[in-house]
Short mmCIF file of C-alpha atoms in Angstrom, two decimals:
data_model
loop_
_atom_site.label_atom_id
_atom_site.label_comp_id
_atom_site.label_asym_id
_atom_site.label_seq_id
_atom_site.Cartn_x
_atom_site.Cartn_y
_atom_site.Cartn_z
CA MET C 917 -16.56 -48.58 -43.64
CA THR C 918 -15.81 -49.23 -39.95
CA GLY C 919 -17.04 -46.62 -37.45
CA GLN C 920 -16.28 -46.02 -33.93
CA SER C 921 -16.52 -48.34 -31.01
CA TYR C 922 -18.79 -47.83 -28.12
CA ASP C 923 -19.68 -49.43 -24.75
CA VAL C 924 -23.49 -49.51 -25.65
CA ILE C 925 -25.32 -48.84 -28.90
CA VAL C 926 -28.99 -48.16 -28.83
CA VAL C 927 -30.57 -49.09 -32.11
CA GLY C 928 -33.92 -47.15 -32.52
CA ALA C 929 -34.20 -43.45 -31.81
CA GLY C 930 -37.73 -43.25 -30.74
CA LEU C 931 -39.31 -42.94 -27.32
CA MET C 932 -37.67 -45.94 -25.47
CA GLY C 933 -34.24 -45.82 -27.28
CA SER C 934 -33.67 -42.11 -26.78
CA ALA C 935 -34.59 -42.46 -23.17
CA ALA C 936 -32.23 -45.37 -22.72
CA ALA C 937 -29.46 -43.38 -24.40
CA ARG C 938 -29.84 -40.47 -22.17
CA HIS C 939 -29.81 -42.72 -18.94
CA LEU C 940 -26.64 -44.47 -20.17
CA ALA C 941 -24.76 -41.31 -21.18
CA GLU C 942 -25.59 -39.82 -17.85
CA MET C 943 -24.18 -42.97 -16.12
CA GLY C 944 -20.85 -42.26 -17.99
CA VAL C 945 -21.28 -45.01 -20.39
CA LYS C 946 -19.91 -44.43 -23.93
CA THR C 947 -23.02 -44.46 -25.90
CA ALA C 948 -24.28 -44.25 -29.60
CA LEU C 949 -27.92 -43.74 -30.63
CA VAL C 950 -28.76 -44.86 -34.05
CA GLY C 951 -31.92 -44.21 -36.14
CA PRO C 952 -33.38 -42.29 -38.95
CA ASP C 953 -35.22 -39.12 -38.56
CA GLU C 954 -38.92 -38.83 -39.25
CA PRO C 955 -39.75 -39.28 -43.04
CA VAL C 956 -40.75 -35.91 -44.94
CA GLU C 957 -43.50 -37.78 -46.76
CA LYS C 958 -45.13 -40.55 -45.05
CA ALA C 959 -47.15 -41.84 -48.04
CA THR C 960 -44.04 -42.41 -50.21
CA HIS C 961 -41.62 -43.33 -47.67
CA THR C 962 -40.03 -46.89 -48.15
CA GLY C 963 -38.13 -47.33 -45.04
CA VAL C 964 -38.90 -47.77 -41.34
CA PHE C 965 -41.43 -45.87 -39.38
CA ALA C 966 -42.04 -45.11 -35.58
CA SER C 967 -45.35 -44.58 -33.82
CA HIS C 968 -44.25 -41.40 -32.07
CA TYR C 969 -44.76 -39.25 -35.25
CA ASP C 970 -47.61 -37.39 -33.71
CA GLN C 971 -48.37 -34.31 -31.63
CA ALA C 972 -50.04 -35.74 -28.59
CA ARG C 973 -50.17 -38.83 -26.35
CA ILE C 974 -52.16 -39.20 -23.09
CA THR C 975 -50.04 -39.22 -19.92
CA ARG C 976 -51.70 -40.05 -16.61
CA LYS C 977 -50.63 -42.11 -13.49
CA ILE C 978 -53.85 -44.03 -13.05
CA ASP C 979 -53.80 -47.53 -14.78
CA THR C 980 -55.54 -50.81 -14.21
CA ARG C 981 -52.04 -52.63 -14.25
CA LYS C 982 -49.62 -52.33 -11.33
CA ASN C 983 -46.53 -52.15 -13.27
CA TRP C 984 -47.79 -49.62 -15.85
CA ALA C 985 -49.00 -47.45 -13.12
CA ARG C 986 -45.52 -47.53 -11.51
CA PHE C 987 -43.79 -46.83 -14.81
CA ALA C 988 -46.00 -43.72 -15.35
CA GLN C 989 -45.38 -42.36 -11.80
CA GLU C 990 -41.76 -42.62 -12.19
CA ALA C 991 -41.49 -41.13 -15.71
CA ILE C 992 -43.90 -38.27 -15.07
CA ALA C 993 -41.75 -37.34 -11.92
CA ARG C 994 -38.79 -36.81 -14.30
CA TYR C 995 -40.70 -34.62 -17.06
CA PRO C 996 -39.46 -31.43 -15.58
CA GLU C 997 -35.79 -32.86 -15.41
CA ILE C 998 -36.00 -34.12 -19.00
CA ALA C 999 -37.42 -30.77 -20.35
CA ALA C 1000 -34.73 -28.81 -18.54
CA LYS C 1001 -31.69 -31.08 -19.79
CA GLY C 1002 -33.14 -31.29 -23.23
CA ALA C 1003 -34.23 -27.60 -23.40
CA GLN C 1004 -37.52 -28.62 -24.68
CA HIS C 1005 -40.96 -28.37 -23.29
CA PHE C 1006 -43.16 -31.39 -24.32
CA TYR C 1007 -45.72 -31.87 -21.45
CA THR C 1008 -49.19 -30.09 -21.09
CA PRO C 1009 -50.76 -30.56 -17.73
CA ALA C 1010 -54.42 -30.68 -18.92
CA GLY C 1011 -55.58 -33.39 -16.54
CA ALA C 1012 -56.90 -36.66 -17.31
CA ILE C 1013 -60.04 -38.79 -16.90
CA VAL C 1014 -60.03 -42.70 -16.75
CA ALA C 1015 -63.84 -43.86 -17.07
CA GLY C 1016 -65.79 -46.96 -17.22
CA THR C 1017 -68.89 -48.67 -16.06
CA GLU C 1018 -69.17 -49.59 -12.19
CA VAL C 1019 -71.89 -52.23 -12.77
CA GLY C 1020 -71.95 -55.56 -14.62
CA PRO C 1021 -69.21 -57.85 -15.91
CA GLU C 1022 -67.13 -54.76 -17.37
CA ARG C 1023 -66.75 -53.08 -13.94
CA ASP C 1024 -63.26 -54.68 -13.07
CA TYR C 1025 -61.53 -52.16 -15.46
CA ILE C 1026 -62.58 -49.08 -13.68
CA LEU C 1027 -62.52 -50.72 -10.13
CA ASN C 1028 -58.92 -52.12 -10.76
CA ALA C 1029 -57.76 -48.58 -11.88
CA GLN C 1030 -59.37 -46.97 -8.71
CA ARG C 1031 -57.88 -49.74 -6.45
CA HIS C 1032 -54.33 -48.86 -7.89
CA ALA C 1033 -54.75 -45.17 -7.76
CA GLN C 1034 -55.69 -45.52 -4.08
CA ALA C 1035 -52.94 -47.86 -3.30
CA ASN C 1036 -50.26 -45.83 -5.09
CA GLY C 1037 -51.56 -42.32 -3.40
CA VAL C 1038 -52.34 -40.89 -6.90
CA ALA C 1039 -54.35 -37.57 -6.29
CA HIS C 1040 -57.62 -38.07 -8.02
CA ARG C 1041 -61.44 -37.32 -7.65
CA PRO C 1042 -64.10 -39.92 -8.39
CA LEU C 1043 -67.05 -38.39 -10.38
CA ARG C 1044 -70.39 -39.81 -11.12
CA GLY C 1045 -73.71 -38.88 -12.56
CA ALA C 1046 -74.70 -35.23 -12.06
CA GLU C 1047 -71.37 -34.33 -10.49
CA LEU C 1048 -69.47 -35.79 -13.49
CA ALA C 1049 -71.91 -33.90 -16.01
CA ALA C 1050 -71.62 -30.64 -13.94
CA ARG C 1051 -67.73 -30.72 -13.93
CA PHE C 1052 -67.37 -31.80 -17.63
CA PRO C 1053 -70.40 -30.65 -19.49
CA GLU C 1054 -68.81 -31.18 -22.76
CA PHE C 1055 -69.17 -34.98 -22.32
CA ALA C 1056 -72.41 -37.11 -22.30
CA PHE C 1057 -71.43 -40.15 -20.32
CA PRO C 1058 -74.16 -42.74 -19.88
CA GLU C 1059 -75.61 -43.83 -16.38
CA GLY C 1060 -73.44 -46.03 -14.29
CA ILE C 1061 -70.08 -44.50 -15.32
CA LEU C 1062 -67.29 -43.73 -12.74
CA ALA C 1063 -64.67 -41.22 -13.94
CA LEU C 1064 -61.52 -40.96 -12.01
CA HIS C 1065 -60.21 -37.31 -12.50
CA GLU C 1066 -56.56 -36.65 -12.19
CA GLU C 1067 -56.16 -32.94 -12.20
CA THR C 1068 -52.36 -32.77 -11.62
CA ASP C 1069 -49.54 -34.66 -13.16
CA ALA C 1070 -51.62 -35.82 -16.05
CA GLY C 1071 -52.70 -34.54 -19.52
CA TRP C 1072 -50.78 -35.01 -22.78
CA ILE C 1073 -47.21 -34.98 -24.05
CA ASN C 1074 -45.91 -34.27 -27.38
CA PRO C 1075 -44.08 -37.51 -28.43
CA ARG C 1076 -41.95 -35.83 -31.14
CA LEU C 1077 -40.66 -33.17 -28.69
CA HIS C 1078 -40.20 -35.67 -25.98
CA VAL C 1079 -37.86 -37.54 -28.05
CA LYS C 1080 -36.18 -34.32 -29.05
CA ALA C 1081 -35.69 -33.53 -25.50
CA GLU C 1082 -34.36 -37.01 -24.67
CA ILE C 1083 -31.82 -36.93 -27.66
CA THR C 1084 -30.46 -33.40 -26.72
CA ALA C 1085 -30.09 -34.37 -23.04
CA ALA C 1086 -28.37 -37.53 -24.13
CA THR C 1087 -25.86 -35.76 -26.63
CA LYS C 1088 -25.16 -33.20 -23.98
CA SER C 1089 -24.10 -35.88 -21.78
CA GLY C 1090 -21.85 -37.49 -24.51
CA ALA C 1091 -23.90 -39.76 -26.49
CA VAL C 1092 -23.32 -39.69 -30.26
CA LEU C 1093 -26.25 -39.59 -32.61
CA HIS C 1094 -26.15 -41.46 -35.96
CA ARG C 1095 -28.96 -40.71 -38.28
CA ASP C 1096 -29.12 -43.90 -40.18
CA THR C 1097 -31.17 -47.12 -40.53
CA VAL C 1098 -29.74 -50.29 -39.03
CA MET C 1099 -29.91 -53.12 -41.48
CA ARG C 1100 -28.52 -55.96 -39.23
CA ILE C 1101 -26.60 -56.72 -36.10
CA SER C 1102 -23.87 -59.48 -35.92
CA GLU C 1103 -21.76 -60.84 -33.08
CA GLY C 1104 -18.20 -61.98 -33.14
CA GLY C 1105 -14.80 -61.40 -31.50
CA GLY C 1106 -16.37 -60.44 -28.01
CA VAL C 1107 -18.49 -57.62 -29.60
CA ALA C 1108 -21.59 -56.82 -31.55
CA GLN C 1109 -21.33 -55.01 -34.91
CA VAL C 1110 -24.08 -52.70 -36.11
CA HIS C 1111 -24.35 -52.58 -39.92
CA CYS C 1112 -25.87 -49.38 -41.16
CA ALA C 1113 -27.60 -48.73 -44.43
CA GLY C 1114 -25.00 -46.02 -45.24
CA GLY C 1115 -22.27 -48.53 -45.01
CA THR C 1116 -20.88 -47.73 -41.56
CA VAL C 1117 -20.34 -50.47 -39.15
CA LEU C 1118 -20.39 -49.56 -35.46
CA THR C 1119 -19.19 -51.89 -32.67
CA ALA C 1120 -20.03 -52.23 -29.07
CA ALA C 1121 -19.95 -54.52 -25.96
CA LYS C 1122 -23.81 -54.30 -25.89
CA VAL C 1123 -26.51 -53.36 -28.22
CA ILE C 1124 -29.99 -52.51 -27.37
CA VAL C 1125 -32.67 -52.92 -29.87
CA ALA C 1126 -35.51 -50.59 -29.27
CA CYS C 1127 -37.24 -50.34 -32.63
CA GLY C 1128 -40.96 -50.70 -31.58
CA ALA C 1129 -42.79 -52.71 -34.09
CA PHE C 1130 -39.79 -52.93 -36.34
CA SER C 1131 -37.88 -54.75 -33.72
CA LYS C 1132 -39.27 -58.03 -35.51
CA ALA C 1133 -37.24 -57.07 -38.46
CA GLU C 1134 -34.90 -59.97 -39.67
CA GLY C 1135 -31.40 -59.39 -38.78
CA LEU C 1136 -31.94 -57.40 -35.60
CA LEU C 1137 -32.67 -59.72 -32.61
CA PRO C 1138 -31.07 -63.23 -32.93
CA ASP C 1139 -34.07 -64.76 -31.37
CA PRO C 1140 -37.60 -64.04 -32.73
CA ILE C 1141 -39.80 -62.53 -29.87
CA PRO C 1142 -43.54 -63.43 -29.42
CA MET C 1143 -44.51 -59.87 -30.00
CA ARG C 1144 -47.74 -59.11 -31.82
CA VAL C 1145 -48.03 -55.86 -33.91
CA TYR C 1146 -51.56 -54.58 -34.54
CA ALA C 1147 -52.71 -52.00 -37.11
CA ARG C 1148 -54.37 -49.03 -35.50
CA THR C 1149 -56.50 -46.25 -37.03
CA ILE C 1150 -56.92 -42.77 -35.39
CA ALA C 1151 -59.55 -40.09 -36.32
CA PHE C 1152 -58.87 -36.30 -36.34
CA PHE C 1153 -61.68 -34.02 -36.00
CA GLU C 1154 -60.79 -30.63 -37.09
CA LEU C 1155 -62.01 -27.64 -34.98
CA ASP C 1156 -62.16 -23.89 -35.71
CA ALA C 1157 -60.75 -21.38 -33.34
CA GLU C 1158 -64.10 -20.77 -31.47
CA GLU C 1159 -64.63 -24.48 -30.83
CA ALA C 1160 -61.01 -24.85 -29.72
CA ALA C 1161 -61.36 -22.08 -27.37
CA ARG C 1162 -64.63 -23.52 -25.94
CA LEU C 1163 -62.81 -26.79 -25.24
CA SER C 1164 -59.56 -25.47 -24.25
CA GLY C 1165 -60.10 -26.78 -20.67
CA MET C 1166 -60.76 -30.34 -21.80
CA PRO C 1167 -58.84 -33.23 -20.27
CA SER C 1168 -57.43 -36.29 -21.80
CA VAL C 1169 -59.79 -39.12 -21.71
CA ILE C 1170 -59.36 -42.83 -21.41
CA TYR C 1171 -63.00 -44.42 -21.64
CA VAL C 1172 -64.16 -47.99 -21.88
CA PRO C 1173 -67.84 -47.71 -23.02
CA PRO C 1174 -70.35 -50.29 -21.68
CA GLY C 1175 -71.18 -52.94 -24.24
CA ARG C 1176 -68.62 -51.86 -26.83
CA SER C 1177 -65.53 -53.77 -27.83
CA GLU C 1178 -63.54 -50.55 -28.60
CA ASP C 1179 -61.18 -49.02 -25.97
CA PRO C 1180 -61.04 -45.39 -27.02
CA TYR C 1181 -58.62 -42.73 -25.93
CA ILE C 1182 -59.37 -39.12 -26.55
CA LEU C 1183 -57.04 -36.14 -26.76
CA PRO C 1184 -58.01 -32.52 -26.15
CA PRO C 1185 -57.62 -29.87 -28.91
CA VAL C 1186 -54.08 -29.84 -29.99
CA LEU C 1187 -52.41 -27.64 -32.73
CA TYR C 1188 -50.85 -29.73 -35.39
CA PRO C 1189 -47.89 -28.63 -37.77
CA ASP C 1190 -50.31 -28.03 -40.62
CA GLY C 1191 -51.75 -25.18 -38.67
CA LYS C 1192 -54.84 -26.78 -37.83
CA THR C 1193 -56.38 -27.80 -34.47
CA TYR C 1194 -57.75 -31.29 -33.84
CA ILE C 1195 -59.33 -33.52 -31.24
CA LYS C 1196 -57.93 -37.07 -31.92
CA ILE C 1197 -59.52 -40.39 -30.88
CA GLY C 1198 -58.02 -43.90 -31.18
CA GLY C 1199 -59.00 -47.38 -30.14
CA ASP C 1200 -59.86 -50.00 -32.69
CA ALA C 1201 -62.44 -52.86 -31.90
CA VAL C 1202 -60.65 -55.24 -34.17
CA ASP C 1203 -56.98 -56.48 -33.96
CA THR C 1204 -55.56 -56.62 -37.51
CA GLU C 1205 -52.11 -58.06 -37.06
CA LEU C 1206 -49.20 -57.00 -39.22
CA HIS C 1207 -46.94 -59.87 -39.60
CA SER C 1208 -44.04 -58.64 -41.66
CA VAL C 1209 -41.89 -55.47 -42.15
CA ALA C 1210 -43.49 -55.11 -45.58
CA ASP C 1211 -46.93 -55.23 -44.00
CA MET C 1212 -45.98 -52.60 -41.39
CA ILE C 1213 -44.67 -50.26 -44.10
CA ALA C 1214 -47.62 -50.52 -46.24
CA TRP C 1215 -49.97 -50.04 -43.21
CA PHE C 1216 -48.11 -46.81 -42.06
CA ARG C 1217 -48.23 -45.49 -45.54
CA SER C 1218 -51.87 -46.30 -45.84
CA GLY C 1219 -53.64 -43.59 -43.89
CA GLY C 1220 -55.69 -46.15 -41.79
CA ASP C 1221 -58.86 -48.19 -42.13
CA PRO C 1222 -61.88 -46.08 -42.91
CA VAL C 1223 -64.24 -48.65 -41.39
CA ALA C 1224 -62.32 -48.65 -38.04
CA GLY C 1225 -62.24 -44.88 -38.35
CA ALA C 1226 -65.95 -44.57 -38.66
CA ALA C 1227 -66.52 -46.69 -35.68
CA ILE C 1228 -64.33 -44.64 -33.32
CA SER C 1229 -65.59 -41.41 -34.75
CA GLU C 1230 -69.08 -42.57 -33.80
CA ILE C 1231 -68.00 -42.96 -30.21
CA LEU C 1232 -66.60 -39.55 -30.06
CA ILE C 1233 -69.77 -37.97 -31.52
CA GLY C 1234 -71.71 -39.85 -28.99
CA LEU C 1235 -69.72 -38.89 -26.08
CA MET C 1236 -69.54 -35.15 -27.33
CA PRO C 1237 -72.83 -34.53 -29.07
CA GLY C 1238 -72.23 -30.85 -29.04
CA LEU C 1239 -69.01 -31.08 -30.82
CA GLN C 1240 -68.78 -28.66 -33.76
CA TYR C 1241 -66.19 -29.82 -36.24
CA ARG C 1242 -65.11 -28.85 -39.85
CA SER C 1243 -63.90 -32.35 -41.08
CA ILE C 1244 -62.70 -35.75 -39.97
CA HIS C 1245 -59.77 -37.52 -41.37
CA PHE C 1246 -58.01 -40.77 -40.54
CA ASP C 1247 -54.34 -41.94 -40.18
CA SER C 1248 -52.47 -45.11 -39.35
CA CYS C 1249 -50.49 -46.18 -36.33
CA ALA C 1250 -49.31 -49.50 -34.73
CA THR C 1251 -49.16 -51.12 -31.34
CA SER C 1252 -46.85 -53.86 -30.07
CA PHE C 1253 -47.99 -56.38 -27.41
CA SER C 1254 -46.21 -59.11 -25.34
CA PRO C 1255 -48.02 -62.05 -24.15
CA ASN C 1256 -47.82 -60.94 -20.55
CA GLY C 1257 -48.50 -57.46 -20.83
CA ASN C 1258 -45.03 -56.19 -19.78
CA PRO C 1259 -42.52 -54.67 -22.11
CA PHE C 1260 -39.67 -56.87 -23.21
CA ILE C 1261 -36.48 -55.74 -21.42
CA TYR C 1262 -33.92 -58.60 -21.44
CA GLN C 1263 -30.61 -59.84 -22.57
CA GLN C 1264 -30.98 -62.23 -25.52
CA THR C 1265 -27.20 -62.94 -25.96
CA ASP C 1266 -24.07 -61.92 -24.37
CA HIS C 1267 -24.26 -58.60 -26.59
CA ILE C 1268 -27.82 -58.01 -27.51
CA ILE C 1269 -30.63 -56.71 -25.46
CA ALA C 1270 -34.35 -56.20 -26.44
CA LEU C 1271 -36.01 -53.24 -25.38
CA THR C 1272 -39.57 -53.15 -26.94
CA ALA C 1273 -43.44 -53.91 -26.75
CA GLY C 1274 -45.20 -50.74 -25.67
CA ASN C 1275 -48.53 -52.65 -25.07
CA GLY C 1276 -50.31 -49.47 -26.26
CA ALA C 1277 -49.20 -47.50 -23.21
CA ALA C 1278 -45.51 -46.75 -23.35
CA ALA C 1279 -45.34 -43.25 -24.63
CA LYS C 1280 -46.13 -41.51 -21.31
CA CYS C 1281 -43.67 -43.73 -19.42
CA ALA C 1282 -40.90 -44.24 -22.08
CA ASP C 1283 -38.39 -42.55 -19.93
CA GLU C 1284 -38.70 -45.27 -17.08
CA ILE C 1285 -38.80 -48.11 -19.49
CA GLY C 1286 -35.71 -46.72 -21.11
CA ARG C 1287 -34.04 -46.33 -17.78
CA LEU C 1288 -34.65 -50.18 -17.05
CA GLY C 1289 -33.20 -50.89 -20.50
CA ALA C 1290 -30.09 -49.08 -19.52
CA ILE C 1291 -29.79 -50.86 -16.21
CA VAL C 1292 -30.01 -54.23 -17.92
CA ALA C 1293 -27.38 -53.10 -20.56
CA THR C 1294 -25.08 -52.23 -17.79
CA GLY C 1295 -25.30 -55.54 -15.88
CA GLY C 1296 -28.11 -54.56 -13.39
CA ALA C 1297 -31.52 -56.16 -12.66
CA ILE C 1298 -35.00 -54.68 -13.10
CA PRO C 1299 -35.96 -53.58 -9.52
CA ASP C 1300 -38.20 -56.05 -7.52
CA TYR C 1301 -41.04 -53.53 -7.05
CA TYR C 1302 -41.92 -54.47 -10.69
CA ASP C 1303 -43.82 -57.75 -10.92
CA GLY C 1304 -43.60 -60.54 -13.49
CA ALA C 1305 -41.47 -61.49 -16.32
CA PHE C 1306 -39.84 -58.97 -18.82
CA ALA C 1307 -38.67 -61.84 -21.06
CA PRO C 1308 -40.58 -64.38 -22.98
#
C-alpha cells in the first residue's frame, strides 16, 4: 500500500527524531515522523524499544566536553519555546551538581568541566569540604571533592513529556505522525521508500534515521555505522512521602567517585506513573555490548542486571547514608556510543541521513542535535563552532 510522499521522513519518534521533525516542519519542509508508541507491557513486547521510556533525565550545561556543553546550552535555551509550542511542561529546574576529585590522576574530569563552564559563562558555584556539606547535607562526599553547582538552567527533564511536546509542536506546524514500525528503507527512482510494518510505503527525497540503538537494525542505514550499544542497569529507591518531602530540594547529580570505575548519575525524588516516588541512580562499571537487535530486545525486556544494580546502589547508599527507602528495584536501558564521542549526524547516501549515537548524554540536548539533523537534511552544514567529525 503506497502512502503519501514527503520532502523528509524522520524514522524514529524519540528524542532526536521528534526534535528533527519539529525543526523541519517549522522550516516549512513537508515532513513525516514515523515510529511506534511506547509499548504497554515492556516485559512481553517483541518489537523495538527506546531509551526515553522514563520520567527523569538530568539536564545541565556543565560538561567536560566542549561540543556537549554547547549542545546543552542551545537546547536548554529553547525549553520554554518547546513547552509553549507543545503545550506540555517537561522541565523541572531543580539545579544540578557535577562533582569529582581535584587530586590525583582522576582530577581531569572535574577540572575540564570547570574550565568549560568558565569559558562558556555558565553560572555556577564551586563547593568543597565544609561548604559543600553545609549546602547539601543530604550528601556525604569524601575529602578532595570539588562540586560545581548549577543553580539555574539545570535540573531534570521528563523525556516522555519532552517527546510529547516536540511531536505536538511538529504536528501543529504541519508534520504528519505515523505510528508504525519501519522495517526497511530502500532507494530508487530519485527517492527513498520507507516500508512500514503495517504495509504502508512512504516516499521522500530525504530520510533521517534516528532510531537510537536500533539504528543498527538491518535494512535501515545502507552503510553499517561503528556505533557500540551497551546494556545499562538503573536502580530505583522507593521513598515514602516524608522522605520525599525531606529531599524535595535535592539537585540532580553527576559524580565520578575517586577510585571507582562507575560513572554514576543520580536523579532527585520523582513521581512515577505507578504512583510511587523514586530516587534513581545509573552508571554501570562494566560495558556489556549488545550486538544485535535480538540482543537489544531481550535486554530491554530483562529488567537489568542485579549485580550491576547492586554496585550502583552501594554508591548511592554511601553518598546518602541517611537515605530512608522502602525498597530497591532495577530496570534496563541502553546507551549508544560513537568512536569520537560526537553524535552521528551525516548523509550516507543522496537520500539517507544518520542521526544517532547519544553517547550517554543526549536526552537533555536532543533538541539541538535534532536541529542539526534537520539542517543536514535540508542541504546545510553543521556550524563550525562545533568541533570534530559527525561522521565515521
